[in-house]
Short mmCIF file of C-alpha atoms in Angstrom, two decimals:
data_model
loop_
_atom_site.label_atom_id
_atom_site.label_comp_id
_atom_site.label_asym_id
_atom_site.label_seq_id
_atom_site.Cartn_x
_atom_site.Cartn_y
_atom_site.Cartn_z
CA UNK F 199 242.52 -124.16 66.15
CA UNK F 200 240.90 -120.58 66.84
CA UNK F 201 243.39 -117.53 67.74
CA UNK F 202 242.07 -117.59 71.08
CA UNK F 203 243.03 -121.39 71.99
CA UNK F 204 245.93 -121.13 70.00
CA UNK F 205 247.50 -118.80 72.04
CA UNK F 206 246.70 -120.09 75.33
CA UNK F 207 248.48 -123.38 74.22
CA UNK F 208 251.43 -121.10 73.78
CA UNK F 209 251.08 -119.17 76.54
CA UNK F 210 250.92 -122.67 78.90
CA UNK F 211 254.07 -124.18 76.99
CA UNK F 212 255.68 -120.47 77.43
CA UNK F 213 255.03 -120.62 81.09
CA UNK F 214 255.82 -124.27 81.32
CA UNK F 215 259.66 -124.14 79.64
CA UNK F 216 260.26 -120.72 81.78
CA UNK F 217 258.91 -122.22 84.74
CA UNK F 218 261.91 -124.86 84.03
CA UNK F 219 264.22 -122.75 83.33
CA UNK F 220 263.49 -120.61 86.60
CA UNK F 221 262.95 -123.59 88.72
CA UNK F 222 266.92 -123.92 88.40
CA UNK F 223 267.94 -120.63 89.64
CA UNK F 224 267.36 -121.37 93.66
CA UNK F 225 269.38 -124.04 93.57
CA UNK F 226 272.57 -122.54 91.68
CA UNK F 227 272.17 -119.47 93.79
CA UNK F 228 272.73 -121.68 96.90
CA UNK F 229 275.06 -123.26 95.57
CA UNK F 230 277.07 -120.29 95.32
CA UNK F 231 276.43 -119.11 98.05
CA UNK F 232 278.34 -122.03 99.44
CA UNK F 233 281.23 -121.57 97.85
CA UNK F 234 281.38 -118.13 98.29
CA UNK F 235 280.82 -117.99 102.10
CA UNK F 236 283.00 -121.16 102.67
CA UNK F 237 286.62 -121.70 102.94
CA UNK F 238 286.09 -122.92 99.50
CA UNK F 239 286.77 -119.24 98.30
CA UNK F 240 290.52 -119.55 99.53
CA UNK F 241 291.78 -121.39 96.65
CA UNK F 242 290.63 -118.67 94.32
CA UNK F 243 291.70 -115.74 96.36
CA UNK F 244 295.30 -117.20 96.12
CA UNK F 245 294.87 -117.77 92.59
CA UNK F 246 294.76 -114.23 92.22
CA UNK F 247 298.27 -114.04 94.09
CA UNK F 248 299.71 -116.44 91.25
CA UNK F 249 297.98 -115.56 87.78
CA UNK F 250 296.58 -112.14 88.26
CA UNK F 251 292.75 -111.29 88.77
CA UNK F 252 292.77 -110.98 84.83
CA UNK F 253 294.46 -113.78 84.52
CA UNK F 254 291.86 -116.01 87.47
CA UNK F 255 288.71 -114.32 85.60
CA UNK F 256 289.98 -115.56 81.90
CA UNK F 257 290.93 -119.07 83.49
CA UNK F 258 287.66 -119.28 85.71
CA UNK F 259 285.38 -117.81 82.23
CA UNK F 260 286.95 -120.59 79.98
CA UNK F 261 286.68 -123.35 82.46
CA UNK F 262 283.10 -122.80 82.97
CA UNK F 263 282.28 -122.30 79.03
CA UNK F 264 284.31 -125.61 77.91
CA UNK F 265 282.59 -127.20 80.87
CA UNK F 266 279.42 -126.60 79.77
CA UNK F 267 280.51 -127.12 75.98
CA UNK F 268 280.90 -131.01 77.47
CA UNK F 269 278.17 -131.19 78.89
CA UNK F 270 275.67 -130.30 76.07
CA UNK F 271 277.82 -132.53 73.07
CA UNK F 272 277.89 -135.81 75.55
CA UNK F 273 274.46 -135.38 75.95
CA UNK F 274 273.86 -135.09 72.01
CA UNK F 275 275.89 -137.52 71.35
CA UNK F 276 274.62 -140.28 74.26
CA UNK F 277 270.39 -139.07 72.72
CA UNK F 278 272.11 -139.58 69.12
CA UNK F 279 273.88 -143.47 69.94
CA UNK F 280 270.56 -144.19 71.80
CA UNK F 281 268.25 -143.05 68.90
CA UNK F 282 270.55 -145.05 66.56
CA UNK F 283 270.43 -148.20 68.69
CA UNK F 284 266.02 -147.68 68.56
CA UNK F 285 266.03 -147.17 64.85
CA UNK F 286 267.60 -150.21 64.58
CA UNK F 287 264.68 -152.27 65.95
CA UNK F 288 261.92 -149.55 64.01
CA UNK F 289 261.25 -147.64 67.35
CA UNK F 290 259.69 -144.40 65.88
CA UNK F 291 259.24 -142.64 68.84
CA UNK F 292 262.82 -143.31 70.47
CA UNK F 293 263.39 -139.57 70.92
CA UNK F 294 261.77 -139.41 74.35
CA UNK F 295 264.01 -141.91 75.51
CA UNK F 296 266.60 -140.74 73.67
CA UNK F 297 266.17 -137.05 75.43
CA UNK F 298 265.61 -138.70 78.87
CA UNK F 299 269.39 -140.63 78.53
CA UNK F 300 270.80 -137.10 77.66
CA UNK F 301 269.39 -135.12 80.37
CA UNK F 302 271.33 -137.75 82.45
CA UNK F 303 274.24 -138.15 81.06
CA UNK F 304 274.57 -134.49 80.55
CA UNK F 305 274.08 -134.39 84.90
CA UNK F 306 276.38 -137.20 85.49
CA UNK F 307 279.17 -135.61 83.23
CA UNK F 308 278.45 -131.97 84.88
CA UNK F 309 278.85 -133.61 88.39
CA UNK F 310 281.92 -135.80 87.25
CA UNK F 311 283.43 -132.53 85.81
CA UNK F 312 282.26 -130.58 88.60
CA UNK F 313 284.34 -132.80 91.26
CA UNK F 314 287.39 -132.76 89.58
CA UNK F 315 287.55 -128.84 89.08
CA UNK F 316 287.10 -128.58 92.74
CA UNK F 317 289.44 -131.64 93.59
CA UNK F 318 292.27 -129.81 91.33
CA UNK F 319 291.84 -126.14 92.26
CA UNK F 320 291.27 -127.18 96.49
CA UNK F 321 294.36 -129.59 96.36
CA UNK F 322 296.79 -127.78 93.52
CA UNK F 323 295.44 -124.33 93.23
CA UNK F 324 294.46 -122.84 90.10
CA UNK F 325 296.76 -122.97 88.27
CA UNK F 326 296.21 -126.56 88.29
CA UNK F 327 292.98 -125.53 85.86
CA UNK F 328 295.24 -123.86 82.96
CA UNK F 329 297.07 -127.53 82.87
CA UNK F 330 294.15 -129.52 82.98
CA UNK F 331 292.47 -127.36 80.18
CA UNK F 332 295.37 -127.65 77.89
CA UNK F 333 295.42 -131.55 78.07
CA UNK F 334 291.63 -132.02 77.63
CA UNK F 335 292.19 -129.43 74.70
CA UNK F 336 294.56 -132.30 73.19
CA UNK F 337 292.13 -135.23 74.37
CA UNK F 338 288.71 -133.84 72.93
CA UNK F 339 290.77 -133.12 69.62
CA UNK F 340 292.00 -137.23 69.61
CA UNK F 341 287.97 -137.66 70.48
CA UNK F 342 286.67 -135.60 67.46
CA UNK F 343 289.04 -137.54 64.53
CA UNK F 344 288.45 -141.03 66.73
CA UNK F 345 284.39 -140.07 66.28
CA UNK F 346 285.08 -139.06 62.62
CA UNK F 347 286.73 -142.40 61.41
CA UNK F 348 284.39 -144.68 63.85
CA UNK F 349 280.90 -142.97 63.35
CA UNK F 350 280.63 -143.34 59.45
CA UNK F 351 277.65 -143.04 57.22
CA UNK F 352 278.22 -146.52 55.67
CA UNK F 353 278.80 -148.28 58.84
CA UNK F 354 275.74 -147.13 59.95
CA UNK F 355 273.45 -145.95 56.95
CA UNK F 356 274.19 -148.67 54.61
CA UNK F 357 273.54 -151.56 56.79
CA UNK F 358 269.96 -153.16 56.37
CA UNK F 359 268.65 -154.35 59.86
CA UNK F 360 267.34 -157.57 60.85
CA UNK F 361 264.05 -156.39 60.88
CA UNK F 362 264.06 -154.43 57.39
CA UNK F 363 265.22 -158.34 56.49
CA UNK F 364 262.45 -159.70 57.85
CA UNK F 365 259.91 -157.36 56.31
CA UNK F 366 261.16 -157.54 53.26
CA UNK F 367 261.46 -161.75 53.41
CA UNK F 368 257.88 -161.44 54.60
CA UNK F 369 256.52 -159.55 51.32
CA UNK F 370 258.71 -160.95 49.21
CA UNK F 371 256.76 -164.30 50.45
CA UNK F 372 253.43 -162.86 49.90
CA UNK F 373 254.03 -162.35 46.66
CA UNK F 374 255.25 -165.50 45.74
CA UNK F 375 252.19 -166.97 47.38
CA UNK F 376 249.56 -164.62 45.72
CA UNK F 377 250.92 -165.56 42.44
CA UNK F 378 251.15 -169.21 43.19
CA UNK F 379 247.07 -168.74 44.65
CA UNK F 380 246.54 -166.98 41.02
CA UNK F 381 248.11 -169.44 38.80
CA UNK F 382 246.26 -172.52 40.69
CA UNK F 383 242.95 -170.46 40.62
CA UNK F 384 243.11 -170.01 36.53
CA UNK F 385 244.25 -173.82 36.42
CA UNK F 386 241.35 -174.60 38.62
CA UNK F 387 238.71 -172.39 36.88
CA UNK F 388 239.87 -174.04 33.25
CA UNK F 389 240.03 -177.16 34.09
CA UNK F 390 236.22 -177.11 36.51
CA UNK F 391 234.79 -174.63 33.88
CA UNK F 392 233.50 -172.16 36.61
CA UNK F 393 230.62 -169.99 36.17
CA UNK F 394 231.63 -166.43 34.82
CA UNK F 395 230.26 -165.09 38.38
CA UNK F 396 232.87 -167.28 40.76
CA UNK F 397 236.04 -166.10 38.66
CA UNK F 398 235.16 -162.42 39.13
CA UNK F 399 234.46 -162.60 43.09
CA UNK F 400 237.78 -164.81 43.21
CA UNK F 401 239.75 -161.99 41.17
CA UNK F 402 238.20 -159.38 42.89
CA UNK F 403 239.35 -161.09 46.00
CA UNK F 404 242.99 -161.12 44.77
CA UNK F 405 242.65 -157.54 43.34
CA UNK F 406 242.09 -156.55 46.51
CA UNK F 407 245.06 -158.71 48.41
CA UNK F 408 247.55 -157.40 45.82
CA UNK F 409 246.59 -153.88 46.67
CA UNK F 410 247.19 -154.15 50.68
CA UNK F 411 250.18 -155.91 49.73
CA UNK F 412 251.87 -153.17 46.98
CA UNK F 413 250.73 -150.56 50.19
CA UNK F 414 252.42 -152.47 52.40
CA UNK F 415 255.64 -152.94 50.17
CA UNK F 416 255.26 -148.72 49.93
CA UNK F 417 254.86 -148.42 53.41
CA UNK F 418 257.90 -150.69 53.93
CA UNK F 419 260.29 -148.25 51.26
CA UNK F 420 259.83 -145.37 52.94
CA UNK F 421 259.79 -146.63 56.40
CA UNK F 422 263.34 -147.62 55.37
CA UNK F 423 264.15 -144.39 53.49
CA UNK F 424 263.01 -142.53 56.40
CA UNK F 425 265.39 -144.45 58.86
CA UNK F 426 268.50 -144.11 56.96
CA UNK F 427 267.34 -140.42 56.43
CA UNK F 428 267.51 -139.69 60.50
CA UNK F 429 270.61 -141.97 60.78
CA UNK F 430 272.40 -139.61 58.02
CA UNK F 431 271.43 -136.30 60.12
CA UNK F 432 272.17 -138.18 63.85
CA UNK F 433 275.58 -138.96 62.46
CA UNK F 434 276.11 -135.36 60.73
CA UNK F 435 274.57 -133.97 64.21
CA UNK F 436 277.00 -135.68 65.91
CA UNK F 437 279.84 -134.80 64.08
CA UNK F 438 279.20 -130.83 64.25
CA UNK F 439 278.91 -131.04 67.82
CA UNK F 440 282.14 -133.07 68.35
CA UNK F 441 283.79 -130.49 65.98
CA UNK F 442 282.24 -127.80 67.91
CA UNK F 443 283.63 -129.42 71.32
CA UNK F 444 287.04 -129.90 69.77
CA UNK F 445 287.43 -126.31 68.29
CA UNK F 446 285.60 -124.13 69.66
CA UNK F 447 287.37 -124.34 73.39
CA UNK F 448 290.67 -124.07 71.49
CA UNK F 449 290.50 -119.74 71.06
CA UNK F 450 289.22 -119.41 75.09
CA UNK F 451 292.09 -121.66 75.91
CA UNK F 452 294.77 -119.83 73.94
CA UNK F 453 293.20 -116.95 75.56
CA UNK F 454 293.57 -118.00 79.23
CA UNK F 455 296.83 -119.38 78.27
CA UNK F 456 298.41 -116.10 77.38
CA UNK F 457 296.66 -114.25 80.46
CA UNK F 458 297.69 -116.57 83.06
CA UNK F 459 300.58 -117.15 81.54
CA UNK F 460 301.49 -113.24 82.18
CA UNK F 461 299.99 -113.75 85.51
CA UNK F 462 302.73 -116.18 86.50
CA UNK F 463 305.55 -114.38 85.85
CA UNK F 464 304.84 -111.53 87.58
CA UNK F 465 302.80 -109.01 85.22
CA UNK F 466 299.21 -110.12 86.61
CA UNK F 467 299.41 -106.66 87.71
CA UNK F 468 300.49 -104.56 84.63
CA UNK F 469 297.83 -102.83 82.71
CA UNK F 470 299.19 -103.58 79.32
CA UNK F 471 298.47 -107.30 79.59
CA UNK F 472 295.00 -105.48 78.85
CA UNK F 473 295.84 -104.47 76.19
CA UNK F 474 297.61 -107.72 75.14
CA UNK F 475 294.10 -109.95 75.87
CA UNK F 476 292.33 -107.33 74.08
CA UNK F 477 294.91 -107.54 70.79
CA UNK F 478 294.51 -111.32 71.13
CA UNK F 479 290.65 -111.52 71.38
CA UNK F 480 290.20 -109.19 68.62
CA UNK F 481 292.68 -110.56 65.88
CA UNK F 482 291.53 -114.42 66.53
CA UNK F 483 287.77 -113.39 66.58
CA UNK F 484 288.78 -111.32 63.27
CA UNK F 485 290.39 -114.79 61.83
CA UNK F 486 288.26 -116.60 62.84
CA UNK F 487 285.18 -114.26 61.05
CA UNK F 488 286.86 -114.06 58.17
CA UNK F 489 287.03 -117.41 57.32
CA UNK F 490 285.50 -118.36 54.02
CA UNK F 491 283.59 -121.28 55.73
CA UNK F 492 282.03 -119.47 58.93
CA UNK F 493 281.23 -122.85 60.67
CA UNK F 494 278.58 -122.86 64.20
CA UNK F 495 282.50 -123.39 65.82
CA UNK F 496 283.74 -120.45 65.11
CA UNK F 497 280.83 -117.98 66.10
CA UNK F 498 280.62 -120.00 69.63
CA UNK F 499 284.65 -119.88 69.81
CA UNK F 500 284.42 -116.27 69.22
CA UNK F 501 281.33 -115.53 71.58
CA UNK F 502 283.00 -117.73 74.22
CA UNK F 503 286.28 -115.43 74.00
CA UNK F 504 284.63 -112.20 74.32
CA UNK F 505 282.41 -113.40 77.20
CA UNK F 506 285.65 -114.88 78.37
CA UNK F 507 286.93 -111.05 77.93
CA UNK F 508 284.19 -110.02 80.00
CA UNK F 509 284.49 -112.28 83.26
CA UNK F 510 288.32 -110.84 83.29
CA UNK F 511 286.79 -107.25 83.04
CA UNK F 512 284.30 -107.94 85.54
CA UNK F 513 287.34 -109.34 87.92
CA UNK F 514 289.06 -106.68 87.51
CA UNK F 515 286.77 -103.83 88.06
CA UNK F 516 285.39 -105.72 91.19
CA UNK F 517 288.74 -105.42 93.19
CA UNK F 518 288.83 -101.54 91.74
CA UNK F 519 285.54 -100.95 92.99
CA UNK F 520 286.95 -102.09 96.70
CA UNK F 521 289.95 -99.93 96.41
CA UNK F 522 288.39 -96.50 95.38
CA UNK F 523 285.71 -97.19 98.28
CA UNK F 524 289.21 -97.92 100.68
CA UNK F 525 290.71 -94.47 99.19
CA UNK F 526 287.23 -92.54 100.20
CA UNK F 527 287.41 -94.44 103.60
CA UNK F 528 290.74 -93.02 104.32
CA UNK F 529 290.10 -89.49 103.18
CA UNK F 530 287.66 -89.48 105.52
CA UNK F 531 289.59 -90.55 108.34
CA UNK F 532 289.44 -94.50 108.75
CA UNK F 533 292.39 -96.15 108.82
CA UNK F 534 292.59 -99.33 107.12
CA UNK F 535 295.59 -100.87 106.53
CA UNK F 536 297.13 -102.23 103.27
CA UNK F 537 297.18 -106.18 103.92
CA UNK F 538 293.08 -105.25 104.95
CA UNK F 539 292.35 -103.58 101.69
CA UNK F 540 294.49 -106.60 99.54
CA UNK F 541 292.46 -108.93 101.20
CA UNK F 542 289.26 -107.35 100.36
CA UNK F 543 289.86 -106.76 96.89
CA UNK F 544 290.88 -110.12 96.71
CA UNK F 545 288.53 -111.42 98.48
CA UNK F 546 285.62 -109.05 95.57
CA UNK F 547 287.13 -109.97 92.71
CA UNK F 548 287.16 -113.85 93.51
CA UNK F 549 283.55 -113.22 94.15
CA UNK F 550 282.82 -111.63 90.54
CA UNK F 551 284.87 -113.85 88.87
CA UNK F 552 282.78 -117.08 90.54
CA UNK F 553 279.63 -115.13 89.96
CA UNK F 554 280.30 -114.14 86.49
CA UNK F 555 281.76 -117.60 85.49
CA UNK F 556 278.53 -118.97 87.23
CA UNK F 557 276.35 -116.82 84.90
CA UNK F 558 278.00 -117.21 81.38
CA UNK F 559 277.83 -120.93 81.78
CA UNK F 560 274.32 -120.89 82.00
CA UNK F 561 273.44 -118.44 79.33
CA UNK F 562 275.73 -120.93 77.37
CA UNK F 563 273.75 -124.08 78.56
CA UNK F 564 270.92 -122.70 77.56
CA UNK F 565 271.67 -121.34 74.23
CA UNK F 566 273.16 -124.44 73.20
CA UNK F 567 270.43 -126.49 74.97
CA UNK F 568 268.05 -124.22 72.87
CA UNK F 569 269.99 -125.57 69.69
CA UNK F 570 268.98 -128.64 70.44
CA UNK F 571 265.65 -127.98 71.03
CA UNK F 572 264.56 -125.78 68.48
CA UNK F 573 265.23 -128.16 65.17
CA UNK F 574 263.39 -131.19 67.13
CA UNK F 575 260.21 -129.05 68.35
CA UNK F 576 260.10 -128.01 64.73
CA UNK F 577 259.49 -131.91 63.80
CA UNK F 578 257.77 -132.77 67.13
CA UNK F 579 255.82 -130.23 67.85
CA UNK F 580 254.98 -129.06 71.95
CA UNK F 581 255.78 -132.70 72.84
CA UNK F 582 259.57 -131.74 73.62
CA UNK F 583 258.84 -128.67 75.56
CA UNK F 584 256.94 -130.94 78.00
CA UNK F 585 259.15 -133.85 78.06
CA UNK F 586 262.32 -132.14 78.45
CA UNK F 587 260.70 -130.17 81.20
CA UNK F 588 260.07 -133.15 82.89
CA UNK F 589 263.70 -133.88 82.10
CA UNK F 590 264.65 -131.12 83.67
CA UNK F 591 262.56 -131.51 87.02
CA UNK F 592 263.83 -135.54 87.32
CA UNK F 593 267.26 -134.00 86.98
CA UNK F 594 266.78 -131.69 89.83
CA UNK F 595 265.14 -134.11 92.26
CA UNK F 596 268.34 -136.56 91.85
CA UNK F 597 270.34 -133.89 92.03
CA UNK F 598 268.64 -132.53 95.45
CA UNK F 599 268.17 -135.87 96.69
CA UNK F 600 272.04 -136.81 96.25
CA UNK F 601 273.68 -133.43 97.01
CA UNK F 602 275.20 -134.94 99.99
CA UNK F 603 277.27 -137.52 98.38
CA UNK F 604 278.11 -135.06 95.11
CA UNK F 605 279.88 -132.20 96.97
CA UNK F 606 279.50 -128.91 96.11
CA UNK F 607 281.35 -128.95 92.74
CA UNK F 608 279.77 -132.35 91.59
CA UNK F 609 276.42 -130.18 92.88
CA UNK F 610 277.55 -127.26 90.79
CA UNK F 611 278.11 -129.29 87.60
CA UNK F 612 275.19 -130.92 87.75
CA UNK F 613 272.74 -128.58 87.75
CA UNK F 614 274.91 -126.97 84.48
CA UNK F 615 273.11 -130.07 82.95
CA UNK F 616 269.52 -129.56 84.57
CA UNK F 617 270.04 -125.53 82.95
CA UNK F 618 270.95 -127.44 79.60
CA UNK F 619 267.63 -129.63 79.58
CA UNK F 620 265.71 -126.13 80.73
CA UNK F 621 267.16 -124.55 77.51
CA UNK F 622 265.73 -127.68 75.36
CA UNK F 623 262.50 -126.76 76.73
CA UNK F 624 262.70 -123.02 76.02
CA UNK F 625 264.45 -123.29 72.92
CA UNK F 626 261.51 -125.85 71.70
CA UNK F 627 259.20 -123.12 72.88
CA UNK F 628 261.29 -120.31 70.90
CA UNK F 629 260.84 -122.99 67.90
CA UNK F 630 256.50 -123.45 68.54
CA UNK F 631 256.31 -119.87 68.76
CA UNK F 632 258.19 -119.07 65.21
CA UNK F 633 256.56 -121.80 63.50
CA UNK F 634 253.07 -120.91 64.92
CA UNK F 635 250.28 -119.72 62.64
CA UNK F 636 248.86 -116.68 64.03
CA UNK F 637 250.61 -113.56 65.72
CA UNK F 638 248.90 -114.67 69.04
CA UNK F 639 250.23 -117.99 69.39
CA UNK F 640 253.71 -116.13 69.47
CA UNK F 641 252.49 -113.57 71.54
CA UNK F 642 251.67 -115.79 74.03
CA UNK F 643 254.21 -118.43 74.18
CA UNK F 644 256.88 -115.51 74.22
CA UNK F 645 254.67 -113.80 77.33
CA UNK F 646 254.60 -117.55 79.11
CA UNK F 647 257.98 -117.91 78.71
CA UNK F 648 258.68 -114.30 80.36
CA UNK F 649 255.53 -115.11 83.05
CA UNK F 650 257.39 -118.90 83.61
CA UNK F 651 260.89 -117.36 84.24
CA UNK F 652 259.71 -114.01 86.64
CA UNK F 653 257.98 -116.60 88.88
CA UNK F 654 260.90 -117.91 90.23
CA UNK F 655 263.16 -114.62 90.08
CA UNK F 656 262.84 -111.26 91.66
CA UNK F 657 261.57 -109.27 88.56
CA UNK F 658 265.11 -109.59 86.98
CA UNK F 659 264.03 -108.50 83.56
CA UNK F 660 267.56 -107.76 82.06
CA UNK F 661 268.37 -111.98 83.17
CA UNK F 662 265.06 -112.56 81.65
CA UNK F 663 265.69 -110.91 78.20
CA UNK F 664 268.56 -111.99 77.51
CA UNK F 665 268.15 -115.63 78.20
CA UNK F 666 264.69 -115.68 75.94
CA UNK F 667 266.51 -113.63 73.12
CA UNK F 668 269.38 -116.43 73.34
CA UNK F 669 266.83 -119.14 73.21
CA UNK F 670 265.17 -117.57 70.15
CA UNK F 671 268.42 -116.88 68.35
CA UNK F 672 269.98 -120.16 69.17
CA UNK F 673 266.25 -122.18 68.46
CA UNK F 674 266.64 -120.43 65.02
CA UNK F 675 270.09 -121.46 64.11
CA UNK F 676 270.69 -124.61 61.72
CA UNK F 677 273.77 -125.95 63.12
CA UNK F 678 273.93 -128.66 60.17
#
């Protein structure tokens, strides 16, 4: 393939994974926009009345990171059990369907998960949220070791399949037979005293037979080496990403924990519980670091607890903002009353924290989407930019199609698993534009991917950046 055509391909699987990616921002944005503008903005305004704004942004930051943690390891690990199932019956090219089932059960988790955080925090209040995350902590650390002892290599590795059986009862018969055909051809040719001519065609014959069959015995050994290779890396896949779901949640939780926990009695308020988060994000992201195994767990716990860190800030300095413009208000001669200005900086800093919650779980869906991606396009080539763009759009035409009967959080959630197909497809394209040959092949799928995602924004090239450089960072990471 010339330069020239090489980087057009790029550029149109750029611009095609972008486009995906993009193509999910209208709909999250309204979604917001629903619960921002609705009464469904009252439960977290009160939460801030109970745990603190610091303590609502580090409980709303971790909630939406584990959240979308879920999402992306059930949807690995549904595409892993469903590739498993096809290699048993020598489906080669199961990874299509295998990526469809994902995309889906990725949505119907996100919408599941979506309904109950909106079922808990409308009916119990927030604080309802720091319970439930503790016991799911508890349950997706019983999942991991039940996964561990159930999913083994020999279960699944060592066993031969009825069809490996068959082939190899099938050869093994051939053989048999060609010898049989051999022996009763030299009896025959003895005992008729052939001419020298009909014995050569007749060996030539079986020269020829016993060739297609040793190439179909070689075919038939590495078919079967190949198999139990990609069961041994399904089954390793899925046991990183259940040890990243069980482990990685665990430092955001503590972190919300000790937040909120200040929150509820009665030092939401106090400006050293600052400093307190701070001390705690630092040392655990410093133990963490510092461990002589640095496993994928431990870089996404510690990114999770700094962007964590970073909704709370953002909380924080949204109901500031409100009360240094009510300070200038007054100076200048508007009275506004106290209750007026609580309310308002409530009313901002439930808005940032929704907003900013909103946006790290999407930079985390697609990062970790992009994880998955990246390895596979590697193997498969542009194939998996395409099909897990049409992933993607299926996802968001059930999704628009049923948003009456999902809600708004079962709406929310879901497309959280529509962004995590979208980040398959970029990080595949992150992966096609690495491995390609020529500098214009990266060029241009890096330029389609930034032409795909400014179609469907408003020239937000800071969004843009950072969302491509996660997909290229997270397309180049070996997570096992």
């Amino acid at each position: 393939m010339s330069p020239v055509m090489e980087s057009a391909k790029g550029f149109v699987l750029g611009a095609v994974a972008g486009g995906t990616l993009g193509a999910t921002e209208v709909p999250v944005n309204r979604v917001m926009q629903e619960i921002i503008s609705g009464a469904r903005l009252k439960p977290v305004m009160s939460g801030i009345k109970s745990i603190g704004a610091l303590g609502l942004g580090a409980l709303l930051g971790t909630t939406a990171l584990v959240t979308s943690m879920t999402l992306v390891v059930t949807g690995v690990t549904v595409a892993a059990s469903v590739a498993l199932f096809l290699l048993r019956w020598r489906k080669s090219e199961g990874w299509a369907a295998a990526g469809l089932a994902a995309a889906l059960t990725a949505t119907s988790s996100g919408a599941a998960l979506g309904t109950v955080i909106e079922k808990l925090s409308t009916s119990y209040g927030m604080v309802s949220l720091l319970w439930a995350l503790g016991v799911f902590t508890v349950l997706k650390l019983l999942m991991h070791f039940f996964v561990k002892y159930t999913f083994t290599e020999r279960e699944f590795c060592g066993s031969i399949t009825d069809a490996t059986k068959s082939e190899r009862a099938r050869l093994l018969a051939w053989e048999v037979d060609l010898r049989q055909r051999a022996a009763l051809e030299l009896e025959k040719r003895i005992e008729m005293k052939q001419p020298e001519e009909d014995g050569l065609s007749a060996w030539e014959a079986q020269r020829r037979e016993r060739e297609e069959m040793k190439r179909q015995q070689r075919k038939a050994v590495e078919l079967e080496t190949q198999q139990r290779t990609s069961r041994r890396q399904l089954l390793k896949a899925v046991a990183k990403y259940m040890e990243l779901l069980a482990f990685s949640g665990i430092p955001m939780t503590v972190t919300a924990f000790v937040t909120a926990g200040f929150g509820m009695f009665g030092f939401g308020d106090y400006r050293f519980v600052f400093v307190v988060l701070l001390v705690v994000v630092l040392g655990m992201s410093f133990w963490l670091m510092s461990s002589r195994r640095l496993n994928f767990w431990m870089l996404m716990g510690c990114m999770g607890m700094f962007a964590t860190f970073a909704v709370s800030v953002l909380t924080v300095h949204a109901g500031q903002e409100v009360a240094g413009v009510s300070v200038r208000m007054r100076l200048a001669g508007r009275n506004i009353s106290k209750e007026n200005i609580s309310i308002r900086m409530n009313r901002a800093a439930s808005v940032q924290a929704l907003s900013a919650g909103f946006f790290v779980s999407e930079v985390c869906q697609v990062g970790l989407g992009a994880a998955v991606g990246g390895p596979v396009a590697r193997e498969a080539g542009g194939k998996v930019v395409l099909w897990a763009s049409v992933s993607a759009a299926a996802v968001l035409s059930t999704v628009e199609v049923s948003s009456q009967m999902l809600g708004v959080g079962g709406k929310a959630g879901a497309l959280l698993g529509a962004a995590g197909a979208a980040g398959v497809s970029l990080g595949g394209a992150a992966a096609v534009a690495v491995k390609s040959d020529s500098w214009g092949g990266t060029i241009g799928t890096t330029a389609g991917m930034i032409f795909g995602l400014l179609m469907f924004r408003k020239c937000d090239i800071v969004n843009t950046g950072l969302q491509i450089c996660v997909a290229y960072l997270f397309a180049m990471t070996k997570l096992y």
